[in-house]
PDB file of C-alpha atoms in Angstrom:
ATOM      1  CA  UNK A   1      34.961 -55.096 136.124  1.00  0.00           C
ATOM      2  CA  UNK A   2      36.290 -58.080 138.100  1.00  0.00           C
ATOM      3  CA  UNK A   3      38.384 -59.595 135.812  1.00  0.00           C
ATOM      4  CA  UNK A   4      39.744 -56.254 134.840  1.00  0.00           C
ATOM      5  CA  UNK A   5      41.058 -55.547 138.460  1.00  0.00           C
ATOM      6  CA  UNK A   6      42.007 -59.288 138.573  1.00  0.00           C
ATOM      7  CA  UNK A   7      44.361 -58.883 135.787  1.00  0.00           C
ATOM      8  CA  UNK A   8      45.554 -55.524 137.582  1.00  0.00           C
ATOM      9  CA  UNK A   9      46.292 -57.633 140.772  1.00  0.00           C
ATOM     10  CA  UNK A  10      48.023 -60.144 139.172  1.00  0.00           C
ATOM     11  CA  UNK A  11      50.174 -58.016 137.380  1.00  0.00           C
ATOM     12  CA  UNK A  12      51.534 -56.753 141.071  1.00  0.00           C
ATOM     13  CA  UNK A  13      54.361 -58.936 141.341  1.00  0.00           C
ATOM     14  CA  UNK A  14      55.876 -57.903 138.084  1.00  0.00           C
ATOM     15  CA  UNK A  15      55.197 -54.092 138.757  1.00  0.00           C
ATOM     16  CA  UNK A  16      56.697 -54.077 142.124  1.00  0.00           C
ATOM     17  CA  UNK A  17      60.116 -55.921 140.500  1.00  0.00           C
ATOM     18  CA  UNK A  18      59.903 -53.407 137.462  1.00  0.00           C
ATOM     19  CA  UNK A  19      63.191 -51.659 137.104  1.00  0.00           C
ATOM     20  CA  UNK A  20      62.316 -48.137 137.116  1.00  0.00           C
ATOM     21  CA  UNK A  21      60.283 -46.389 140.116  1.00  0.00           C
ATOM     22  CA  UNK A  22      58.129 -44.115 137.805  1.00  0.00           C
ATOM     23  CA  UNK A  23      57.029 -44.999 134.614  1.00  0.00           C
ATOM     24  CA  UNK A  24      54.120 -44.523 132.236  1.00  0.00           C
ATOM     25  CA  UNK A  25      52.670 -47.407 129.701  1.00  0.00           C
ATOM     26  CA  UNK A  26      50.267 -46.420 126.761  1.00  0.00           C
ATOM     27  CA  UNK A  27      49.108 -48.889 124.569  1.00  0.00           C
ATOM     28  CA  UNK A  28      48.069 -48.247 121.023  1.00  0.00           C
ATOM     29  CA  UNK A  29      45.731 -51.365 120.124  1.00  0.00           C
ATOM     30  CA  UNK A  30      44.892 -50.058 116.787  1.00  0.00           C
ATOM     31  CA  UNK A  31      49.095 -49.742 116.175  1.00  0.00           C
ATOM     32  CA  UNK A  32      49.839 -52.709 118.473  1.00  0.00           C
ATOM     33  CA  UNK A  33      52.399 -51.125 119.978  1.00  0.00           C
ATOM     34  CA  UNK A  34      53.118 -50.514 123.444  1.00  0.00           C
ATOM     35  CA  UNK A  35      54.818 -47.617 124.955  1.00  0.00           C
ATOM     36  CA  UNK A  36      57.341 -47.186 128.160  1.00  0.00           C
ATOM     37  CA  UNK A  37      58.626 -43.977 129.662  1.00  0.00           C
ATOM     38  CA  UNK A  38      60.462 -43.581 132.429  1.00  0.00           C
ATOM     39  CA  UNK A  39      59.878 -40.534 135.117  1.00  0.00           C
ATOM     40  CA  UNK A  40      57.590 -38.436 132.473  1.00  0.00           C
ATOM     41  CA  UNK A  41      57.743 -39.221 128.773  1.00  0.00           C
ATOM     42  CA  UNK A  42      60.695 -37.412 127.065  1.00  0.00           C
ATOM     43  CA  UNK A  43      61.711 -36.651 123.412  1.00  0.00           C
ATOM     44  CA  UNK A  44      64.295 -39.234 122.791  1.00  0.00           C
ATOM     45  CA  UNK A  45      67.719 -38.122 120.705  1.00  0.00           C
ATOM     46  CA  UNK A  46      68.525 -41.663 119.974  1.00  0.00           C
ATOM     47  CA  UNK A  47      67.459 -45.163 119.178  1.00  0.00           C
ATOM     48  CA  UNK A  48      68.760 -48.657 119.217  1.00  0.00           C
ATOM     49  CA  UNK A  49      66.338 -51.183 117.411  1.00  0.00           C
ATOM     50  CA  UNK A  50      66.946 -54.895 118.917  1.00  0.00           C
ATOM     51  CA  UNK A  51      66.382 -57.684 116.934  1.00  0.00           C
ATOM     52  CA  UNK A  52      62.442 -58.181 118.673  1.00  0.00           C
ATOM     53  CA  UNK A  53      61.584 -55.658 117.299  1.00  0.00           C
ATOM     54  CA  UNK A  54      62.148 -53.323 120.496  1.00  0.00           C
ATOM     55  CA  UNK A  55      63.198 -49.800 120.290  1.00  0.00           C
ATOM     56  CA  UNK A  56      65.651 -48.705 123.410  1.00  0.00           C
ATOM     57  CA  UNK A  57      64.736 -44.627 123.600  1.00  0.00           C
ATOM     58  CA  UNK A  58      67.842 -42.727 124.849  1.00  0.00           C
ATOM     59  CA  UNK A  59      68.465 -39.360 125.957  1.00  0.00           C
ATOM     60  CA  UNK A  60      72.055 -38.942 125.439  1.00  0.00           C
ATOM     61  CA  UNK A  61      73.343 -41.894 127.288  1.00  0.00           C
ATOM     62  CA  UNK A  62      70.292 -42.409 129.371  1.00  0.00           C
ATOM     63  CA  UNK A  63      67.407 -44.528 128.964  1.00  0.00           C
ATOM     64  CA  UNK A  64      64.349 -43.073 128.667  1.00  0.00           C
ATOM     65  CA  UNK A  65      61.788 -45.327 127.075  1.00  0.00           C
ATOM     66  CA  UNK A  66      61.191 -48.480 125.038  1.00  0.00           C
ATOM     67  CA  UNK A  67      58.786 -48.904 122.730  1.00  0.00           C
ATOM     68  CA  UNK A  68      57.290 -52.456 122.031  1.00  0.00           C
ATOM     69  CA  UNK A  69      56.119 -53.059 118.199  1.00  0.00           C
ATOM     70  CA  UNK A  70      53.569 -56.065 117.641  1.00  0.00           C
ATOM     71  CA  UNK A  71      53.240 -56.154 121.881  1.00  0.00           C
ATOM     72  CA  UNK A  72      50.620 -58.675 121.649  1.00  0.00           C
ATOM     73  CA  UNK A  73      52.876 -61.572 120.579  1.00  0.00           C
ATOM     74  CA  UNK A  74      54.028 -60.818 124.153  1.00  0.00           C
ATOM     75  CA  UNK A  75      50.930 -61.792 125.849  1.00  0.00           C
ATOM     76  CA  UNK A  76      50.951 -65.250 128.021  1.00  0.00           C
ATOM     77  CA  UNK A  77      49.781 -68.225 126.564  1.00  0.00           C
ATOM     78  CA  UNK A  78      46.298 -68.881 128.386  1.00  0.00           C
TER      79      UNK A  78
END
């Protein structure tokens, strides 16, 4: 249980400088991929695939998600 809440603490910084006010993160580990609304999740009407591998979710011009395929090449380097 410690180390969980350690990695919660330590994630703080990045939260607190994390673009959107409200968000919500899922994680599929079986999938590897990880999931970003912003404000509640919403359907999407369009998507822009970067070259990562990172889908931008939009809601007519908006931004309303991005969702992270093959997340755990993301982690740090321990």
């Amino acid at each position: 249980m410690a180390e969980e809440v350690k990695k919660i603490v330590d994630a703080i910084p990045m939260l607190l400088e994390f673009p959107a006010g409200r968000f919500h993160v899922d994680y599929d580990r079986g999938a590897d991929v990880l999931y970003i609304s912003f404000e509640r999740p919403q359907k999407a009407t369009d998507t822009e695939v970067t070259d990562e591998g990172i889908l931008l979710r939009f809601r007519e011009d908006k931004l309303v998600g991005i969702t992270i395929l093959n997340a755990s090449r993301f982690r740090a380097k321990t």
